[in-house]
XYZ file of C-alpha atoms in Angstrom:
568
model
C -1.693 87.204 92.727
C -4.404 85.563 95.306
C -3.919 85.225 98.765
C -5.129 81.066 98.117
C -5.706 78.184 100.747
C -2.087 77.220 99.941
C -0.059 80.683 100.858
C -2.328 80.919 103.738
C -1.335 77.456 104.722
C 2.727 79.088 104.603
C 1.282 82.382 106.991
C -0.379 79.881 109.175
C 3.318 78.566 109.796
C 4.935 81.463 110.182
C 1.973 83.091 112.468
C 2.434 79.888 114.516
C 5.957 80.169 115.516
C 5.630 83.784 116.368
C 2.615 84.055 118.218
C 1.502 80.743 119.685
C 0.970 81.062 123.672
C 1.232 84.642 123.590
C -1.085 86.968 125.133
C -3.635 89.443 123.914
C -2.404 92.960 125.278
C -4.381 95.395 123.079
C -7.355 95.160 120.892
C -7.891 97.707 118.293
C -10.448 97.860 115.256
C -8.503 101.311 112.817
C -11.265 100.680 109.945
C -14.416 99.089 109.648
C -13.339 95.718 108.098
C -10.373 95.492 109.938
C -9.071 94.367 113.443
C -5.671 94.530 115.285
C -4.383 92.159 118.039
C -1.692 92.885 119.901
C -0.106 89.666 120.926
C 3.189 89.495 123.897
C 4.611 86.394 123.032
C 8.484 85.059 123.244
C 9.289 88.191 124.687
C 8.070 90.448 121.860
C 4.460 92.708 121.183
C 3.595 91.817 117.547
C 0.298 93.294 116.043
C -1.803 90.282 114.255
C -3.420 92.087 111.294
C -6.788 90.349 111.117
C -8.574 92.109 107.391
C -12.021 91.460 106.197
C -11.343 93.888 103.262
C -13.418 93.008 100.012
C -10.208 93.599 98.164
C -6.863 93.059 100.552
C -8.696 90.588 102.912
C -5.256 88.543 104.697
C -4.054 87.570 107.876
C -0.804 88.536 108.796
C 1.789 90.749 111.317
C 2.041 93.926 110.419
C 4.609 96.702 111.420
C 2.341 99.453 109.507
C 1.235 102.128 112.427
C -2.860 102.643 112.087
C -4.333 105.239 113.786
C -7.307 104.429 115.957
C -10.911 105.770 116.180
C -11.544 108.432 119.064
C -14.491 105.991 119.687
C -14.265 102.579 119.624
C -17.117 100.411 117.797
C -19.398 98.113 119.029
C -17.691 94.983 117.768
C -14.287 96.621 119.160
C -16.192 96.360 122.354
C -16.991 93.185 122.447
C -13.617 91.530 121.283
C -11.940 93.667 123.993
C -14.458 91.918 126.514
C -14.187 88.111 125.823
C -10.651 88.402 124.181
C -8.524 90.858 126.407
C -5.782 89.245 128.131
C -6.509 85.717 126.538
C -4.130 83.446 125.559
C -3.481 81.824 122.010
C -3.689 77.782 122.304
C -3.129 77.245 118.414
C -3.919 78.118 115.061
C -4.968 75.740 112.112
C -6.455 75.582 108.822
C -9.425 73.317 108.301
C -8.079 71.473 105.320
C -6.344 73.831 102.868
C -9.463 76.783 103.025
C -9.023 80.143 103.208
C -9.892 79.597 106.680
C -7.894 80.386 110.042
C -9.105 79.297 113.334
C -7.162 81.344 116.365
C -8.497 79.199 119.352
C -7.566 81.139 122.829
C -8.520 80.270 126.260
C -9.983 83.433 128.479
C -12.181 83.569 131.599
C -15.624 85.293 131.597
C -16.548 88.114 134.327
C -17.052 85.830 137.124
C -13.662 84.274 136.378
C -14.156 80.682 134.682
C -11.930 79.624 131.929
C -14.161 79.894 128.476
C -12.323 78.509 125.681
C -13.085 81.209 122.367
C -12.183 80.726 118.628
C -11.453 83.664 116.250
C -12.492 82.656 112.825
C -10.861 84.927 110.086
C -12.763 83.162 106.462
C -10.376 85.114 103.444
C -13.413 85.111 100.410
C -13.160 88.183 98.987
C -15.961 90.112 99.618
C -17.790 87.635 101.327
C -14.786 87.644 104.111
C -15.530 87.832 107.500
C -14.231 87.656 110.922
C -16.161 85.950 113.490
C -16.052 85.293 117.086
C -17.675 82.036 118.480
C -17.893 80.307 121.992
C -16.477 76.727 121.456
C -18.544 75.166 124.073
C -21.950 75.672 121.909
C -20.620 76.440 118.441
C -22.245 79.606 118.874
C -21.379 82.774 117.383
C -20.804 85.681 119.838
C -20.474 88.670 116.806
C -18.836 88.764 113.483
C -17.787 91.938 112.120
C -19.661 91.626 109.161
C -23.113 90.467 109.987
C -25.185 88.201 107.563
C -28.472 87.462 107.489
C -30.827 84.807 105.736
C -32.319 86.948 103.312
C -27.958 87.442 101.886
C -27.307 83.852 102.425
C -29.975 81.113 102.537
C -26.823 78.427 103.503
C -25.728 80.013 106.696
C -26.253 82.838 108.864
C -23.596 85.130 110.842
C -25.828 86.356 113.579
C -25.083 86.639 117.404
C -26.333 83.297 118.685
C -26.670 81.702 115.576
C -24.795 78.114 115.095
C -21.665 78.836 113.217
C -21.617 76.359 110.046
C -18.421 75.906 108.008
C -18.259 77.202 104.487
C -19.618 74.832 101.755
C -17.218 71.857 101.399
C -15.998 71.592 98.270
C -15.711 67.661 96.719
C -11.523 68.415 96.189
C -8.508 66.869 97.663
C -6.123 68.457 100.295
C -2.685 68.805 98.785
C -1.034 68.994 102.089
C -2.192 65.648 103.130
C -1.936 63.382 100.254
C -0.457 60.202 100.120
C -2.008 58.627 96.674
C -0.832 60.521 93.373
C -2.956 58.361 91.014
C -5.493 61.069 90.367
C -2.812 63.822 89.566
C -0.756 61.831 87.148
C -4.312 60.673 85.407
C -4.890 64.444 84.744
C -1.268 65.036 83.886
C -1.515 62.637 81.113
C -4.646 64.040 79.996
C -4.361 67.307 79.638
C -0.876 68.036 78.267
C -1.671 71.977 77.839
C 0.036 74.054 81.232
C -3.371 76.669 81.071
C -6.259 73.518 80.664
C -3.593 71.724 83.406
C -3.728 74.308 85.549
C -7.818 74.758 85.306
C -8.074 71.105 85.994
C -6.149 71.383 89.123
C -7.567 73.847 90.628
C -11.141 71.992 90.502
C -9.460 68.479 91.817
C -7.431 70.225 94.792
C -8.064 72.722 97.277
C -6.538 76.430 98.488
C -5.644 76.768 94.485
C -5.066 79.887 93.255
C -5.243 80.930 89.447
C -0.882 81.967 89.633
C -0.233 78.490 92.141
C -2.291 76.249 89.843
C 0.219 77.413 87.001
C 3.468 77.287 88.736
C 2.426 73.565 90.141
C 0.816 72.673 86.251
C 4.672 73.921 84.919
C 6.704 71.790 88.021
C 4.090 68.225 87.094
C 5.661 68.832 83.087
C 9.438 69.041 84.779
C 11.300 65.447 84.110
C 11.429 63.114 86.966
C 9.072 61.408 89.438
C 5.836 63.240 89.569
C 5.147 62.824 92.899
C 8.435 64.246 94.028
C 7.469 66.667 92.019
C 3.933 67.170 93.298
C 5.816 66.855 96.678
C 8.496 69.069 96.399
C 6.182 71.995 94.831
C 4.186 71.928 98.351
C 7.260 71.599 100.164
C 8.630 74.805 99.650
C 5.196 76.394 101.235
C 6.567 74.836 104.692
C 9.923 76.562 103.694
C 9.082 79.787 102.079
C 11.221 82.057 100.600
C 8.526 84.841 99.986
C 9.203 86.994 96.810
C 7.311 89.824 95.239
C 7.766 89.210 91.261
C 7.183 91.040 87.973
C 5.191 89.303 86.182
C 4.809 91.696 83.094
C 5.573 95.594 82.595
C 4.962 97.633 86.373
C 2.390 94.383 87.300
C 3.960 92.489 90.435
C 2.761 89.239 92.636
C 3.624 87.798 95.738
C 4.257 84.354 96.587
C 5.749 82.002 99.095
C 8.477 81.022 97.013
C 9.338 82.099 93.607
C 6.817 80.941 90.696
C 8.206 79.992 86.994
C 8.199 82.609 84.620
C 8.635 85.586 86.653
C 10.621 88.629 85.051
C 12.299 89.687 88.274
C 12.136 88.582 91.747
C 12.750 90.311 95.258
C 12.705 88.173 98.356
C 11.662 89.742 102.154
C 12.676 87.679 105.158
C 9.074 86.548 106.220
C 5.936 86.421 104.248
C 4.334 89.464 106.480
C 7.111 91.609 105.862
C 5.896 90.731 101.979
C 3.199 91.723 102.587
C 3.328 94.904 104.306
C 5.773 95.816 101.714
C 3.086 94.825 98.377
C 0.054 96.329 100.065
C 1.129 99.183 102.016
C 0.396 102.351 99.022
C -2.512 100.347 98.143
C -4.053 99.763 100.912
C -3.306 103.108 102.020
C -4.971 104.863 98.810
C -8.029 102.306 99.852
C -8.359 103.524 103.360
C -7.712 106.990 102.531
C -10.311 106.997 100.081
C -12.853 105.572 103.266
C -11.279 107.764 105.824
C -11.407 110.910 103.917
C -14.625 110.548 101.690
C -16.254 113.676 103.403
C -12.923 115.641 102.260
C -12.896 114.209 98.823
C -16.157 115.262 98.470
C -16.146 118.830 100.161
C -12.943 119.254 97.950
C -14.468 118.050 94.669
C -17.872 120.657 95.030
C -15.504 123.381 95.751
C -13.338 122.800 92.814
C -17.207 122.139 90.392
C -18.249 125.242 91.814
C -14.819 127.504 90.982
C -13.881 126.301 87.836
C -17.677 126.756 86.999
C -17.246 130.306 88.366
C -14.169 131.165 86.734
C -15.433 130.365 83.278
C -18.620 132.620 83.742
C -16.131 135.671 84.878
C -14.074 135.295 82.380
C -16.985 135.196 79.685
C -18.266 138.237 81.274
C -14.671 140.202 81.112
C -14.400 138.714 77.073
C -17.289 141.108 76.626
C -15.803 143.724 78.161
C -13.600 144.124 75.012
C -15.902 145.980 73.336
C -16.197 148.590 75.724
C -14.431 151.384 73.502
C -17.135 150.802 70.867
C -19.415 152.744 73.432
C -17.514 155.160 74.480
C -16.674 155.942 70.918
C -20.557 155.664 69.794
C -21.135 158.282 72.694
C -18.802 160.899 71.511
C -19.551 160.726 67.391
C -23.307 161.496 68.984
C -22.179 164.750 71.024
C -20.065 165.939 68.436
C -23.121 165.397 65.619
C -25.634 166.097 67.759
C -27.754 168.718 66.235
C -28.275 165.418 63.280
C -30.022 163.514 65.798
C -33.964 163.866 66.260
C -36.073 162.799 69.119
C -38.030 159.801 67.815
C -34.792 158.187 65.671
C -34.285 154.660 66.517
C -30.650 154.686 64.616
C -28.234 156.877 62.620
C -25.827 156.374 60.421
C -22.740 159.231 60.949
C -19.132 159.859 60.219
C -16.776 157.833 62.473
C -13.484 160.220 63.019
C -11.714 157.162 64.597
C -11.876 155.247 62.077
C -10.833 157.251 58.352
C -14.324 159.098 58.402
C -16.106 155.750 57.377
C -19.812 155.539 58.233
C -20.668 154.239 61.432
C -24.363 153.292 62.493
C -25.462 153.362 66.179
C -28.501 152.360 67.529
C -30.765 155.438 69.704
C -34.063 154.761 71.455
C -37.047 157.021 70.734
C -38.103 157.304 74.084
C -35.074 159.622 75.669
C -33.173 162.899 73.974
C -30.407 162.811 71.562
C -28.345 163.902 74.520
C -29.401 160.583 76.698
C -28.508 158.644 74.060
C -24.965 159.875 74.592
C -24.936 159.568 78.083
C -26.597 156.450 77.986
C -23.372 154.903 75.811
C -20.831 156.954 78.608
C -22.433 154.721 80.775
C -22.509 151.471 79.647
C -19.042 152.285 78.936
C -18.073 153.381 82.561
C -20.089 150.340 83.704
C -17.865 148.219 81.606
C -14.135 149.811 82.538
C -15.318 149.091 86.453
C -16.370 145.701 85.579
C -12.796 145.105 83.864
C -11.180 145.730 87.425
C -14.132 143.839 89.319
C -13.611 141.233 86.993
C -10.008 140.986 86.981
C -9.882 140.970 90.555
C -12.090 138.045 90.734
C -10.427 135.627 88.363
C -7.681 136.017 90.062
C -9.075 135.167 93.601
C -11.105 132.356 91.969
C -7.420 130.824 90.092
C -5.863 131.007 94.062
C -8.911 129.153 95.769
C -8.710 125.971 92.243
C -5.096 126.329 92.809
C -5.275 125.939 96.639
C -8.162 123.440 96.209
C -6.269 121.127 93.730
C -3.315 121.271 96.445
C -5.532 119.971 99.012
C -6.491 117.204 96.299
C -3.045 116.430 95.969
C -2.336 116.009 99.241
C -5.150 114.061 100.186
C -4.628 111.464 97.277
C -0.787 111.607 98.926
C -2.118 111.033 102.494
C -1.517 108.586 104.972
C -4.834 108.348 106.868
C -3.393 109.857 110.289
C -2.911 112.897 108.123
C -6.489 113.044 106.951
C -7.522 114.805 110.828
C -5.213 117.749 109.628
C -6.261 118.720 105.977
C -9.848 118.015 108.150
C -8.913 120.509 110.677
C -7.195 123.261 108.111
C -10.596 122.715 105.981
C -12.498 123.643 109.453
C -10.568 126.549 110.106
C -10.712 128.029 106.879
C -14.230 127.624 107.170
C -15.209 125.125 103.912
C -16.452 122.324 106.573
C -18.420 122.801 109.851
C -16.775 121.720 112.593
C -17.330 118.307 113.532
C -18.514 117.345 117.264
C -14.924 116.479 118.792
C -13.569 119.416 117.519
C -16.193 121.505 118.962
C -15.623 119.901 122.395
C -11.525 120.671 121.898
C -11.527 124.231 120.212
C -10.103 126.031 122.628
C -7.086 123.323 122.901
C -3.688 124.046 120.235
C -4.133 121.292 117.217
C -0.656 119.218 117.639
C 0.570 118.520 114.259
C 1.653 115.660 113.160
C 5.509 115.349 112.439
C 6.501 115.100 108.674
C 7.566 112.043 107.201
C 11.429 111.501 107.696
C 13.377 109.761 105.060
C 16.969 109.103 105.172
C 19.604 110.245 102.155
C 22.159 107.295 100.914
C 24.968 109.024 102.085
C 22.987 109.087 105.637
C 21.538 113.199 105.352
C 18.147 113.468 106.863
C 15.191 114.564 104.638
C 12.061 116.042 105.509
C 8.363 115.630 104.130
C 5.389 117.620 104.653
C 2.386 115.982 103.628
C -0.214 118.270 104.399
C -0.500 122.140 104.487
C -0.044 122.607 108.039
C 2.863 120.161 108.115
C 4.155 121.900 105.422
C 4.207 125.269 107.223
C 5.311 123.904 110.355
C 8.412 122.282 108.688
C 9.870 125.033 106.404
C 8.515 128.335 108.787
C 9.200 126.856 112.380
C 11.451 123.642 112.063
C 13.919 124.126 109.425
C 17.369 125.954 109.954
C 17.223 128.864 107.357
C 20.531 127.476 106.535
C 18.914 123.793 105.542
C 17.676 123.598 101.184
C 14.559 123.964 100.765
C 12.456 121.756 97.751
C 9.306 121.834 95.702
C 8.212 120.577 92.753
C 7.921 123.656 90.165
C 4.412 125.480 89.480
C 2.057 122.728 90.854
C 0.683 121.363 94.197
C 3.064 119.358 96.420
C 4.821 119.089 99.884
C 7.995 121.110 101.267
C 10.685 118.603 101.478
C 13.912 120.230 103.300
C 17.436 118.749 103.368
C 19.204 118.780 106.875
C 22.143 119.948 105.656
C 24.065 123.244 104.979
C 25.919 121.898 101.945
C 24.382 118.533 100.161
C 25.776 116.783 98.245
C 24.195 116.441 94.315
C 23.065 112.826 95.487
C 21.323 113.639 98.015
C 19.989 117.088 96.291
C 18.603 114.250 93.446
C 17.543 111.726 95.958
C 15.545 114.855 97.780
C 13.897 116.538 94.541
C 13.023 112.841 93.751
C 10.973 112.916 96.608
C 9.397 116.295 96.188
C 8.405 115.642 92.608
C 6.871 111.370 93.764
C 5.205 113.833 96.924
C 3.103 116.498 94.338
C 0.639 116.030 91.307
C 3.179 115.284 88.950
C 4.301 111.898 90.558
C 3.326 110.535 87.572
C 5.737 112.501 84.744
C 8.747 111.928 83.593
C 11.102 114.937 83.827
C 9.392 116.926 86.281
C 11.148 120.564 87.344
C 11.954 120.637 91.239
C 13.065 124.739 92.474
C 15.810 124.682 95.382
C 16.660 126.942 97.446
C 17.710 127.885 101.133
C 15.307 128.052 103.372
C 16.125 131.768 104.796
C 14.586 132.540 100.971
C 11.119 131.964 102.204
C 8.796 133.666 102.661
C 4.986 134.189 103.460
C 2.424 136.579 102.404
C 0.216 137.953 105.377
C -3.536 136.702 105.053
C -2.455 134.204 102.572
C -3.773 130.825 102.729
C -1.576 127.792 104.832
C 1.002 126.521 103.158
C 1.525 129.208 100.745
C 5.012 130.639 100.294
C 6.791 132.985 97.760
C 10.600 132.795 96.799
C 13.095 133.891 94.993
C 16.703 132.962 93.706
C 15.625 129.436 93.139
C 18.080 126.607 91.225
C 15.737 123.591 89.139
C 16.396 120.050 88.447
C 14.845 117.762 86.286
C 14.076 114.595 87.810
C 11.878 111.261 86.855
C 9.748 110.567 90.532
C 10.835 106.686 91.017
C 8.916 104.996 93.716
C 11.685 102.077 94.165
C 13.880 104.599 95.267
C 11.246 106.071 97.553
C 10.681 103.028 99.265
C 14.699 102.749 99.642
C 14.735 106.237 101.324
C 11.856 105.608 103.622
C 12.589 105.043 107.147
């Protein structure tokens, strides 16, 4: 899978037709290396997905909803200054680079036209998006700045000259007329793998997968340049298709490759996209997003399950507690055999068949504080068993409550990140953070849970956080609609709008309370059902936290093809 010169050249097409002469509307920046355009063009708002990401870096639409900083950066700023309201001229690709060039004509603040270029370079982590004035070549910002001291070849600084990426000594296979070269190398290297490395070092926007499927079409009978042609071809005309390539391992292309197990084909190469990065890039932004959770969450868990193991040492050596309260009364029955002075005696234990029993005294107190002293420790020990007792079990609720809000963060969509934030704040494991502060006195809105729609059309009902959770099954739900959760361990309420389901849609909805909770990846994971007028919650108990009774299970395996079938 690589996002190469050559299926850029296919989005460059397809971005083209769609946004060409459109207008920028709205100019957003959701996470650090990435910005959204909203373009009006042919009648339609489209968001342009422009990503610097060291790992998903792309170009494409997206229809993916981001949520947007409560304050904007400085390089949101700036592209909202020279770029808002300008219009797109064209977009091209110098050669066949990982390289897109979005060239838009704006006017300044005293109302001249300015002609701008928005440079998206796709290079792994050395991607970048950059902003330059065409008139001078000069670079206005770039969202990842580089200095000299990174890169002695070229600098990304405000004012700096904007110089190309290296030039690599390879051909363009998009603009070839002369097949010479290729058929040499065919004849030489007769291997597909050595082919395929020797093609990707004699043409350019090669990937490691497209090198392959052109090194298997040069070996098919027939012409090789309508071969070599009609491999390139089909990037003009995509059909783009996710594939599996070996056991749960998929890649997209523009077309389908050779050798693919199965393929699934999505009516534009964005909508492929969207579709093969959305849980991945969702776990990646989460992960960015919600690092202060993940790591509040993490220390309170250390510090618990550390806790829990000390208390429950401490109550193991409470077991022996009858040994002094049997000790104490062998010494006042025989206590005219005990002298001031002894540091042990050996008497008769009655308990125990008469057999001898030796207990420790200290010289320095009576025969009679000796006994006491053993009462004591005893007493000390029954109240500790209580203490004790009483503490495990409030340390086993706060891991248990803990690994929930684990769960659901590692289930998150980052728009729910503000809430397990805000539930965290109010239960007084975070400070509150200087928005909230300024709003504390103003209701937190939560969000609305995820909907997803039944195959025989019932609505279904997902709450990813705690607070969703509570607000779904407490407030929203009919206490006539079935209630779902996965069975003993963390995971979201998931209610069924309807009085009577059917069994497919009962499956279809434990499915997704088993994929939404810790055990998404089991096989044959319980899920309890019940109505919804079953519910109930404890007072003072923690949000999210239900009891209930008169439950039904099912055993279901969490499949996340069928979860991406029931999403709306």
């Amino acid at each position: 899978m690589s996002f190469d010169g050559s299926f850029l050249h296919a989005v460059r097409n397809e971005l083209d037709q769609q946004l060409t002469t459109g207008r920028i509307s709205k100019i957003n920046q959701p996470y650090p290396n990435e910005l959204i355009l909203t373009i009006r063009a042919h009648g339609k708002s489209q968001q342009l997905l422009l990503s610097a990401n060291p790992t998903y870096a792309r170009v494409q639409i997206t229809q993916i909803h981001a949520v947007n900083p409560d304050v904007p950066s400085n390089f949101t700023m700036l592209i909202r200054k020279y770029l808002n309201g300008a219009i797109l001229k064209q977009i091209t690709q110098p050669g066949n680079d990982r390289v897109l060039h979005f060239d838009f004509t704006s006017r300044n603040e005293i109302g001249d036209q300015v002609e701008l270029r928005l440079i998206i370079e796709i290079m792994a982590r050395h991607s970048n998006i950059i902003l330059i004035d065409q008139s001078n070549n000069k670079i206005i910002d770039s969202i990842k700045r580089v200095n000299s001291d990174v890169n002695r070849y070229r600098t990304l600084l405000p004012g700096s000259t904007y110089i190309n990426p290296p030039k690599q000594d390879v051909l363009d296979p998009f603009n070839m007329n002369d097949y010479q070269e290729i058929d040499n190398i065919v004849r030489e290297y007769p291997n597909v793998d050595v082919l395929a490395d020797q093609l990707r070092n004699k043409l350019q926007g090669l990937g490691k997968d497209t090198s392959l499927a052109l090194a298997s079409y040069l070996h098919r009978p027939g012409d090789l340049a309508n071969n070599f042609s009609d491999f390139f071809n089909q990037f003009d005309h995509p059909t783009p298709t996710i594939s599996e390539i070996a056991n749960n391992k998929y890649n997209y292309t523009a077309f389908p490759y050779p050798n693919t197990v199965s393929d699934v084909e999505y009516s534009s190469l964005s909508e492929l996209l969207d579709q093969f990065y959305h849980d991945q890039v969702q776990r990646d932004r989460v992960r960015e997003k919600g690092s202060v959770l993940i790591h509040v969450v993490k220390n309170q868990l250390k510090k618990n399950r550390t806790k829990l193991k000390k208390l429950q040492k401490e109550l193991a050596e409470t077991d022996h507690a009858d040994q002094y309260r049997i000790k104490g009364e062998i010494l006042t029955t025989y206590l005219n055999q005990v002298q001031r002075g002894m540091t042990e005696i050996t008497l008769t234990n009655f308990y125990a068949e008469n057999e001898p029993i030796k207990i420790s005294l200290s010289n320095q107190i009576s025969p009679s504080e000796n006994a006491q002293k053993y009462f004591k420790r005893y007493q000390k020990l029954k109240n500790a068993i209580s203490y004790l007792s009483e503490q495990i079990k409030e340390t086993n609720s706060e891991i248990s409550y803990f690994e929930n809000i684990q769960a659901q963060i590692e289930l998150a969509n980052p728009e729910d990140l503000q809430e397990i934030r805000y539930e965290l704040e109010q239960q007084g494991y975070l400070r509150n953070h200087e928005q909230h502060q300024k709003n504390k006195k103003k209701r937190h809105k939560v969000n609305k849970p995820e909907k997803f729609i039944a195959s025989d059309g019932t609505e279904i009902l997902v709450g990813k956080n705690n607070l969703q959770n509570e607000q779904l099954t407490l407030h929203f739900a009919d206490k006539r609609d079935t209630w779902l959760h996965v069975k003993d361990l963390p995971g979201s309420h998931v209610i069924i709008r309807s009085f009577d389901p059917s069994e497919q849609t009962l499956l279809e909805a434990a499915n997704l309370a088993a994929y939404f909770s810790k055990a998404r990846e089991s096989t044959k994971v319980p899920v309890d059902y019940v109505k919804v007028r079953a519910i109930k919650k404890p007072n003072g108990t923690k949000p999210g936290f239900v009891i209930y009774e008169g439950q039904t299970n099912v055993l279901v395996d969490p499949d996340p093809q069928l979860i991406k079938q029931l999403r709306q």
